[in-house]
Amino acid sequence: MPAIVLIGAQWGDEGKGKATDLLGTRVDYVVKFNGGNNAGHTVVVGNQKYALHLLPSGILTPNVTPVITNGVVVDIEVLFHELEALASRGVDVSRLLISANAHVITAYHRTLDKVTERFLGKRQIGTTGRGIGPAYADKINRLGIRMQDIFDENILRQKVEGALDQKNHLLVKVYNRRAIEVNDIVENLLSYADRLRPMVVDTSLVLNQALDAGKTVLFEGGQATMLDVDHGTYPFVTSSNATSGGASTGSGVAPNRIERVIGIVKAYTTRVGAGPFPTELFDESGEFLRANGFEFGTTTGRPRRCGWYDAPIARYSARINGVTDFVLTKLDVLTGLKTIPVCVAYDVDGVRVDEVPVSQSDFHHAVPIYEEFEGWDEDITGARTFDDLPPAAQRYVLAIEAMSGSRISAIGVGPGREEIVVRHDLLGL
Ligand code: GDP
Ligand code: IMO
Ligand code: MG
């Protein structure tokens, strides 16, 4: 049985949580392989709304084993807070597994995230302030604390000392903050050891054995392709690999076990935080998308920047991730527009460019070349087959499918679990 990867194809918040939840009943494991509690997934089940940050969205489905693998950075305080909040609403969280190699976000990472952003001034990334970048920086610098370290006080103390040595100089002398006490960090982490012990395992072994035994594993990416540290709009990105390749390095499941890659795209585009965004709207159309799509961040509550669908970005995502199927979400949000522009290429300093430019400056200068499509007025939230959609909505979907580099296998027509039109089985089972 296959491993399947689900990733965001734009700048995040495409509706990955809903798509994962939708597939939940048909898979055995749902794996978060990158990022941390910078993610925000809103999942609506019946009349219940859940906001997930660190935990994989599969946790809402009974009998699914949720797994946090080595590629994730874990804020343990947030972990228990989220687990307790779900448990108090009757969600069974007892099966959660966490990799012994996952890195830990501590108080000093959160502090550094905030002070470095402040120091960047105009060049700010607009991070979520959750300590994500500093935790990954420590991992790459070989100064990180891993989950397994929490079970060995001696080693933990040495590692925290090593990590704080330099950072305290920086915090005190450059950022004018108080030094952080090694002991405070160590005691805080140790206080979670007993509760963590039963969850922390070799997740690579567990997942590979599950695949050997014929189980289905769904990898759920946090963030998105254009926020990927290698393939996104660097430096306005997150600090992990949010693309499909990240599922392998982030979990220890080899690429040749992955059979399908599901890319989630919105029927328009949004972005939170700073960085280039060619189709961004500053007029009443942008307001229309924000209000109708309720485009406010699940994690920070910030209004999301909104713009039209960008076909070169979808095509780029199809290529980088090897997308086999797209899920097009939030088509219902476009209802009521007279015409719907779609970006088909860019004008970069007077030259037509069909692909996302590799040069950062070119992308900053990219002006969208639009093609206009006819809108529709009919309420589409009740549509369950492609034929239920008004002809203009069908034409819009078929047109962007032709431009986006892979087939559109499902279409979201509302936030609810059942508000979806399925054209091709996403799992291909
Ligand atoms: P994620 O980070 O990719 O999981 O996405 P978010 O949860 O941050 O943002 C997506 C938002 O759109 C959530 O509030 C979802 O409930 C909502 N949503 C998902 N699919 C649809 C859809 O097809 N139509 C509408 N109207 N809302 C949707
Ligand atoms: P989901 O999984 C949208 C953005 C931040 C910022 C940049 C870096 O819900 O799609 P970070 O805190 O990661 O160092 O911030 O990345 N960002 C997201 N934007 N959706 C997300 O997650 C995001 N996670 C991070 O706004 O611009
Ligand atoms: Mg989100």
Coordinates of C-alpha atoms and ligand atoms in Angstrom, one line a residue:
M1 CA 0.0 0.0 0.0
P2 CA 1.2 3.5 -0.8
A3 CA 2.6 6.5 0.9
I4 CA 0.8 9.6 -0.2
V5 CA 2.0 13.2 0.3
L6 CA -0.3 16.2 0.6
I7 CA 1.2 19.6 0.3
G8 CA 0.3 23.3 -0.1
A9 CA 0.9 24.5 -3.7
Q10 CA 0.8 28.3 -3.0
W11 CA 1.7 30.3 0.1
G12 CA -0.2 28.3 2.7
D13 CA -3.7 28.1 4.0
E14 CA -5.0 26.4 0.9
G15 CA -7.2 24.1 3.0
K16 CA -4.7 21.3 3.6
G17 CA -6.3 20.5 7.0
K18 CA -9.7 20.0 5.4
A19 CA -8.3 17.8 2.7
T20 CA -6.3 15.7 5.2
D21 CA -9.4 15.3 7.4
L22 CA -11.4 14.3 4.3
L23 CA -9.0 11.4 3.6
G24 CA -8.6 10.5 7.2
T25 CA -11.1 7.7 7.3
R26 CA -9.3 5.9 4.5
V27 CA -5.8 6.0 5.8
D28 CA -4.0 4.4 8.8
Y29 CA -1.4 7.0 9.6
V30 CA -1.3 10.8 9.2
V31 CA 2.2 12.2 9.4
K32 CA 3.4 15.8 10.0
F33 CA 6.9 16.0 8.5
N34 CA 7.9 19.7 8.6
G35 CA 7.3 22.9 10.4
G36 CA 5.8 23.2 13.8
N37 CA 3.1 25.3 15.4
N38 CA 3.5 28.0 12.8
A39 CA 0.8 26.0 10.9
G40 CA -2.8 26.7 11.4
H41 CA -5.4 24.3 10.0
T42 CA -9.1 24.9 10.5
V43 CA -11.2 21.8 10.1
V44 CA -14.9 21.9 10.3
V45 CA -16.6 18.6 11.2
G46 CA -20.4 18.9 11.4
N47 CA -21.1 21.9 13.7
Q48 CA -17.7 21.6 15.3
K49 CA -14.7 23.7 14.3
Y50 CA -11.1 22.7 15.3
A51 CA -8.0 24.8 14.9
L52 CA -4.9 22.6 14.8
H53 CA -1.3 24.0 14.9
L54 CA 1.3 21.4 15.8
L55 CA -0.8 18.2 15.6
P56 CA -1.5 16.6 12.2
S57 CA -5.1 17.1 11.1
G58 CA -5.6 13.3 11.0
I59 CA -5.8 13.4 14.8
L60 CA -9.5 14.2 14.4
T61 CA -10.3 10.8 12.8
P62 CA -10.9 7.8 15.1
N63 CA -8.5 4.9 14.4
V64 CA -5.9 7.0 12.6
T65 CA -2.4 7.1 14.2
P66 CA -1.1 10.7 14.1
V67 CA 2.7 10.9 13.8
I68 CA 5.1 13.8 14.3
T69 CA 8.4 12.9 12.6
N70 CA 12.0 14.1 12.7
G71 CA 11.5 17.0 10.3
V72 CA 9.2 18.8 12.7
V73 CA 10.2 21.3 15.4
V74 CA 8.1 20.7 18.6
D75 CA 7.2 23.2 21.2
I76 CA 6.3 20.9 24.0
E77 CA 4.2 23.4 25.9
V78 CA 2.1 23.9 22.8
L79 CA 2.0 20.2 22.3
F80 CA 0.4 19.4 25.6
H81 CA -1.9 22.5 25.4
E82 CA -3.2 21.3 22.1
L83 CA -3.6 17.7 23.2
E84 CA -5.5 18.7 26.4
A85 CA -7.8 21.0 24.4
L86 CA -8.7 18.2 22.0
A87 CA -9.1 15.6 24.7
S88 CA -11.5 17.9 26.6
R89 CA -13.6 18.0 23.4
G90 CA -13.7 14.2 23.3
V91 CA -11.0 13.6 20.7
D92 CA -8.9 10.5 21.3
V93 CA -5.3 11.7 21.3
S94 CA -3.8 8.5 22.9
R95 CA -2.2 7.2 19.7
L96 CA 0.1 10.1 19.0
L97 CA 3.7 9.2 18.2
I98 CA 6.7 11.6 18.1
S99 CA 10.1 11.0 16.6
A100 CA 13.0 10.7 19.1
N101 CA 14.9 12.8 16.5
A102 CA 12.4 15.7 16.3
H103 CA 13.9 19.0 17.5
V104 CA 12.5 21.0 20.4
I105 CA 11.5 24.6 20.4
T106 CA 12.4 26.3 23.7
A107 CA 11.8 29.7 25.2
Y108 CA 15.1 31.0 23.8
H109 CA 14.0 30.2 20.3
R110 CA 10.7 32.1 20.7
T111 CA 12.6 35.0 22.2
L112 CA 15.1 35.1 19.4
D113 CA 12.4 34.8 16.7
K114 CA 10.8 38.0 18.1
V115 CA 14.0 40.0 18.6
T116 CA 15.5 39.2 15.3
E117 CA 12.3 40.2 13.5
R118 CA 12.3 43.5 15.4
F119 CA 16.0 44.1 14.4
L120 CA 15.2 43.4 10.7
G121 CA 13.0 46.5 10.7
K122 CA 11.8 47.1 7.1
R123 CA 13.3 43.8 6.0
Q124 CA 11.0 41.8 8.4
I125 CA 9.8 38.4 7.2
G126 CA 6.6 38.7 9.3
T127 CA 7.2 35.3 11.0
T128 CA 4.6 33.8 13.2
G129 CA 6.9 34.4 16.2
R130 CA 6.8 30.8 17.3
G131 CA 10.5 30.2 17.3
I132 CA 10.5 28.1 14.1
G133 CA 13.5 29.8 12.4
P134 CA 15.8 29.8 15.4
A135 CA 15.0 26.2 16.2
Y136 CA 15.8 25.0 12.7
A137 CA 18.9 27.2 12.7
D138 CA 20.1 25.4 15.8
K139 CA 19.4 22.1 14.1
I140 CA 21.6 23.0 11.1
N141 CA 24.2 24.5 13.4
R142 CA 24.3 21.2 15.4
L143 CA 23.2 23.0 18.6
G144 CA 19.7 21.6 18.7
I145 CA 17.9 19.8 21.5
R146 CA 16.1 16.6 20.4
M147 CA 13.2 14.8 22.0
Q148 CA 15.5 12.0 23.0
D149 CA 17.7 14.4 25.0
I150 CA 14.9 15.0 27.4
F151 CA 15.3 11.5 28.8
D152 CA 18.9 12.0 29.8
E153 CA 19.4 14.9 32.2
N154 CA 23.1 14.9 31.9
I155 CA 23.1 15.2 28.1
L156 CA 20.3 17.6 28.2
R157 CA 22.1 20.0 30.5
Q158 CA 25.3 19.9 28.4
K159 CA 23.3 20.6 25.2
V160 CA 21.4 23.4 26.7
E161 CA 24.6 24.9 28.0
G162 CA 26.1 24.6 24.6
A163 CA 23.1 26.2 22.9
L164 CA 22.9 29.1 25.4
D165 CA 26.6 29.9 25.6
Q166 CA 26.7 32.1 22.5
K167 CA 23.0 33.1 22.6
N168 CA 23.2 34.7 25.9
H169 CA 26.0 37.0 24.7
L170 CA 23.8 37.9 21.7
L171 CA 20.7 38.4 23.8
V172 CA 22.5 40.6 26.4
K173 CA 25.0 42.5 24.4
V174 CA 23.2 42.9 21.0
Y175 CA 19.5 42.7 21.8
N176 CA 19.6 44.2 25.3
R177 CA 17.6 41.3 26.8
R178 CA 18.1 39.3 30.0
A179 CA 20.3 36.2 29.8
I180 CA 18.4 32.9 29.9
E181 CA 19.2 30.5 32.7
V182 CA 20.3 27.0 31.7
N183 CA 18.6 25.6 34.7
D184 CA 15.2 27.1 33.9
I185 CA 15.2 25.5 30.4
V186 CA 16.5 22.2 31.6
E187 CA 13.9 22.0 34.5
N188 CA 11.1 23.0 32.2
L189 CA 12.0 20.3 29.6
L190 CA 12.5 17.6 32.3
S191 CA 9.1 18.3 33.7
Y192 CA 7.5 16.8 30.6
A193 CA 9.7 13.7 30.4
D194 CA 7.3 11.3 32.0
R195 CA 4.4 12.3 29.9
L196 CA 6.5 12.2 26.7
R197 CA 8.2 8.9 27.2
P198 CA 5.4 6.6 25.9
M199 CA 4.9 8.8 22.8
V200 CA 8.6 9.1 21.7
V201 CA 9.7 6.4 19.3
D202 CA 11.7 5.6 16.2
T203 CA 9.0 6.9 13.8
S204 CA 10.9 6.0 10.7
L205 CA 10.9 2.4 11.8
V206 CA 7.2 2.5 12.7
L207 CA 6.2 4.0 9.4
N208 CA 8.3 1.7 7.2
Q209 CA 7.0 -1.3 9.1
A210 CA 3.4 -0.1 8.6
L211 CA 4.0 0.3 4.9
D212 CA 5.5 -3.2 4.8
A213 CA 2.3 -4.5 6.5
G214 CA 0.1 -2.9 3.8
K215 CA -1.0 0.1 5.7
T216 CA -1.7 3.5 4.1
V217 CA 0.3 6.5 5.2
L218 CA -0.6 10.1 4.4
F219 CA 2.0 12.8 4.8
E220 CA 0.5 16.2 5.6
G221 CA 2.8 19.1 4.7
G222 CA 2.6 22.3 6.8
Q223 CA 3.2 25.7 5.0
A224 CA 3.5 25.4 1.3
T225 CA 5.7 25.3 -1.8
M226 CA 6.3 29.1 -2.1
L227 CA 7.3 29.1 1.6
D228 CA 9.8 26.2 1.2
V229 CA 13.3 27.3 2.3
D230 CA 14.8 25.9 -0.9
H231 CA 12.0 26.4 -3.5
G232 CA 10.0 29.3 -2.2
T233 CA 10.4 33.1 -2.4
Y234 CA 13.6 33.1 -0.3
P235 CA 14.2 34.9 2.1
F236 CA 10.5 35.4 2.6
V237 CA 9.9 31.8 3.5
T238 CA 9.7 29.5 6.4
S239 CA 12.7 27.5 7.6
S240 CA 11.7 24.0 6.5
N241 CA 11.1 22.0 3.3
A242 CA 7.4 22.1 2.8
T243 CA 7.6 20.5 -0.6
S244 CA 7.0 16.8 -1.2
G245 CA 10.7 15.9 -1.0
G246 CA 10.6 17.1 2.6
A247 CA 8.3 14.1 3.4
S248 CA 11.2 11.8 2.8
T249 CA 14.0 13.6 4.6
G250 CA 11.5 14.7 7.2
S251 CA 10.4 11.2 8.1
G252 CA 12.9 8.5 6.9
V253 CA 10.5 7.0 4.4
A254 CA 12.2 6.7 1.1
P255 CA 11.0 8.6 -2.0
N256 CA 10.3 5.4 -3.9
R257 CA 7.6 4.5 -1.4
I258 CA 5.6 7.6 -2.3
E259 CA 3.1 7.0 -5.0
R260 CA 0.9 10.0 -5.1
V261 CA 1.4 13.7 -4.4
I262 CA -1.7 15.7 -3.8
G263 CA -1.3 19.5 -4.2
I264 CA -3.8 21.8 -2.5
V265 CA -4.5 25.1 -4.4
K266 CA -7.1 27.8 -3.7
A267 CA -9.2 29.0 -6.5
Y268 CA -7.4 32.4 -5.9
T269 CA -4.3 33.2 -3.9
T270 CA -3.4 34.3 -0.4
R271 CA -0.3 35.1 1.5
V272 CA 0.5 35.9 5.2
G273 CA 3.6 37.9 6.1
A274 CA 6.0 39.8 3.8
G275 CA 7.4 38.9 0.4
P276 CA 6.6 39.1 -3.3
F277 CA 3.0 38.3 -4.5
P278 CA 2.4 39.3 -8.1
T279 CA -1.4 38.9 -8.2
E280 CA -2.0 40.7 -4.9
L281 CA -5.0 43.0 -5.0
F282 CA -5.2 46.3 -3.1
D283 CA -8.7 47.2 -4.2
E284 CA -12.3 46.1 -3.4
S285 CA -11.7 42.8 -5.2
G286 CA -9.1 41.9 -2.6
E287 CA -11.6 43.0 0.1
F288 CA -14.2 40.8 -1.5
L289 CA -11.9 37.7 -1.4
R290 CA -10.8 38.4 2.2
A291 CA -14.4 38.9 3.4
N292 CA -16.0 36.0 1.4
G293 CA -13.2 33.6 2.1
F294 CA -12.8 34.7 5.7
E295 CA -9.1 35.2 5.0
F296 CA -7.7 35.8 8.5
G297 CA -4.8 33.7 9.9
T298 CA -5.6 30.7 12.0
T299 CA -2.4 31.1 13.9
T300 CA -1.9 34.9 14.3
G301 CA -5.3 36.3 13.3
R302 CA -3.5 38.6 10.7
P303 CA -5.6 39.5 7.6
R304 CA -4.3 37.5 4.7
R305 CA -3.1 39.3 1.6
C306 CA -5.4 38.3 -1.3
G307 CA -5.1 38.1 -5.1
W308 CA -6.2 36.2 -8.2
Y309 CA -5.2 32.7 -9.2
D310 CA -1.6 32.5 -10.4
A311 CA -1.2 29.6 -13.0
P312 CA 2.6 29.8 -13.3
I313 CA 2.8 29.2 -9.5
A314 CA 0.5 26.2 -9.8
R315 CA 2.6 24.9 -12.7
Y316 CA 5.8 25.5 -10.7
S317 CA 4.3 23.6 -7.7
A318 CA 3.3 20.7 -10.0
R319 CA 6.9 20.5 -11.2
I320 CA 8.7 20.8 -7.8
N321 CA 6.4 18.4 -6.0
G322 CA 5.5 16.0 -8.8
V323 CA 1.8 16.7 -8.1
T324 CA -0.4 13.8 -9.4
D325 CA -3.7 15.4 -8.3
F326 CA -4.7 18.9 -7.4
V327 CA -7.5 19.7 -4.9
L328 CA -8.9 23.1 -5.9
T329 CA -10.4 24.7 -2.7
K330 CA -12.7 27.6 -2.0
L331 CA -14.3 27.8 -5.5
D332 CA -17.5 28.9 -3.6
V333 CA -15.7 32.1 -2.5
L334 CA -15.6 33.4 -6.1
T335 CA -19.4 33.2 -6.5
G336 CA -20.9 36.6 -7.3
L337 CA -18.0 38.0 -9.3
K338 CA -18.9 39.2 -12.8
T339 CA -15.5 38.2 -14.2
I340 CA -12.6 36.3 -12.7
P341 CA -9.1 37.2 -13.9
V342 CA -6.4 34.4 -13.9
C343 CA -2.7 35.2 -14.2
V344 CA -1.4 33.2 -17.2
A345 CA 2.1 34.6 -17.4
Y346 CA 4.2 37.6 -16.2
D347 CA 5.5 40.7 -17.8
V348 CA 9.0 41.1 -16.4
D349 CA 10.4 44.5 -17.4
G350 CA 8.7 44.3 -20.8
V351 CA 9.3 40.7 -21.5
R352 CA 6.7 37.9 -21.3
V353 CA 7.7 35.2 -19.0
D354 CA 5.7 31.9 -18.7
E355 CA 7.4 30.3 -15.7
V356 CA 8.2 31.6 -12.2
P357 CA 11.4 33.5 -12.6
V358 CA 14.5 32.1 -10.8
S359 CA 15.8 35.6 -10.1
Q360 CA 14.3 37.2 -7.0
S361 CA 14.4 40.7 -8.5
D362 CA 12.6 39.5 -11.6
F363 CA 9.9 37.9 -9.5
H364 CA 9.6 41.2 -7.5
H365 CA 9.1 43.0 -10.8
A366 CA 6.7 40.4 -12.3
V367 CA 3.4 42.0 -13.4
P368 CA 0.6 39.5 -14.0
I369 CA -0.7 39.0 -17.5
Y370 CA -4.4 38.2 -17.0
E371 CA -7.0 36.3 -18.9
E372 CA -10.6 37.0 -17.9
F373 CA -13.2 34.3 -17.2
E374 CA -16.9 34.7 -16.9
G375 CA -18.2 34.5 -13.3
W376 CA -21.4 32.9 -11.9
D377 CA -24.1 33.9 -9.4
E378 CA -25.5 30.5 -8.4
D379 CA -24.8 29.2 -4.9
I380 CA -22.5 26.2 -5.5
T381 CA -22.1 25.0 -1.9
G382 CA -24.6 22.2 -2.5
A383 CA -22.7 20.8 -5.6
R384 CA -21.5 17.3 -5.2
T385 CA -20.7 16.4 -8.8
F386 CA -18.9 18.4 -11.5
D387 CA -22.2 18.6 -13.4
D388 CA -23.9 20.3 -10.5
L389 CA -21.6 23.3 -11.0
P390 CA -22.9 26.1 -13.2
P391 CA -21.4 26.1 -16.7
A392 CA -19.3 29.2 -16.0
A393 CA -17.8 27.6 -12.9
Q394 CA -17.0 24.4 -14.9
R395 CA -15.3 26.5 -17.5
Y396 CA -13.2 28.2 -14.9
V397 CA -12.1 24.9 -13.4
L398 CA -11.3 23.4 -16.7
A399 CA -9.4 26.4 -17.9
I400 CA -7.1 26.6 -14.8
E401 CA -6.7 22.8 -14.9
A402 CA -5.3 23.1 -18.4
M403 CA -2.8 25.8 -17.2
S404 CA -1.7 24.2 -13.9
G405 CA 0.3 21.2 -14.9
S406 CA -1.9 18.4 -13.3
R407 CA -5.5 17.3 -13.2
I408 CA -7.9 18.8 -10.6
S409 CA -9.3 15.8 -8.9
A410 CA -11.5 17.4 -6.3
I411 CA -13.1 20.8 -5.8
G412 CA -13.9 22.4 -2.5
V413 CA -17.3 24.2 -2.4
G414 CA -17.5 25.0 1.3
P415 CA -15.6 24.6 4.6
G416 CA -17.5 21.5 5.7
R417 CA -16.2 17.9 5.4
E418 CA -18.9 17.0 2.9
E419 CA -18.7 20.2 0.8
I420 CA -16.6 18.8 -1.9
V421 CA -16.9 17.6 -5.5
V422 CA -14.7 14.6 -6.3
R423 CA -13.8 14.0 -9.9
H424 CA -11.1 11.3 -9.4
D425 CA -10.3 9.2 -6.4
L426 CA -7.5 11.1 -4.6
L427 CA -5.9 8.0 -3.1
G428 CA -6.0 6.0 -6.3
L429 CA -6.7 2.9 -4.4
Ligands
GDP1 P1 -4.4 25.0 5.8 O1 -3.4 25.8 6.6 O2 -3.9 24.7 4.4 O3 -4.9 23.8 6.5 O4 -5.7 26.0 5.6 P2 -6.4 26.9 6.7 O5 -7.2 26.0 7.6 O6 -5.4 27.8 7.4 O7 -7.3 27.8 5.8 C1 -8.2 27.3 5.0 C2 -9.6 27.9 5.4 O8 -10.5 27.6 4.4 C3 -10.2 27.1 6.6 O9 -10.9 28.1 7.4 C4 -11.1 26.1 6.1 O10 -12.2 25.8 6.9 C5 -11.6 26.8 4.8 N1 -11.9 26.0 3.7 C6 -11.3 24.9 3.2 N2 -11.8 24.4 2.1 C7 -12.8 25.3 1.8 C8 -13.7 25.4 0.7 O11 -13.7 24.7 -0.3 N3 -14.6 26.5 0.7 C9 -14.6 27.4 1.8 N4 -15.5 28.4 1.7 N5 -13.8 27.3 2.8 C10 -12.9 26.3 2.8
IMO2 P1 -0.2 26.6 7.1 O1 0.3 25.2 7.4 C1 0.7 30.7 5.8 C2 4.6 32.3 6.9 C3 4.7 33.4 7.9 C4 5.9 34.2 7.4 C5 6.8 33.0 7.0 C6 7.9 32.6 8.0 O2 -1.3 27.0 7.9 O3 -0.4 26.8 5.6 P2 7.7 31.3 10.3 O4 7.0 31.6 11.6 O5 7.4 30.0 9.7 O6 9.2 31.4 10.4 O7 7.3 32.4 9.3 O8 6.0 31.9 6.7 N1 3.9 31.1 7.4 C7 2.7 30.7 6.9 N2 1.8 31.4 6.1 N3 0.4 29.5 6.3 C8 1.2 28.9 7.1 O9 1.0 27.6 7.6 C9 2.4 29.5 7.5 N4 3.5 29.1 8.3 C10 4.4 30.1 8.2 O10 3.5 34.2 7.9 O11 5.6 35.0 6.3
MG3 MG -3.3 27.5 7.7

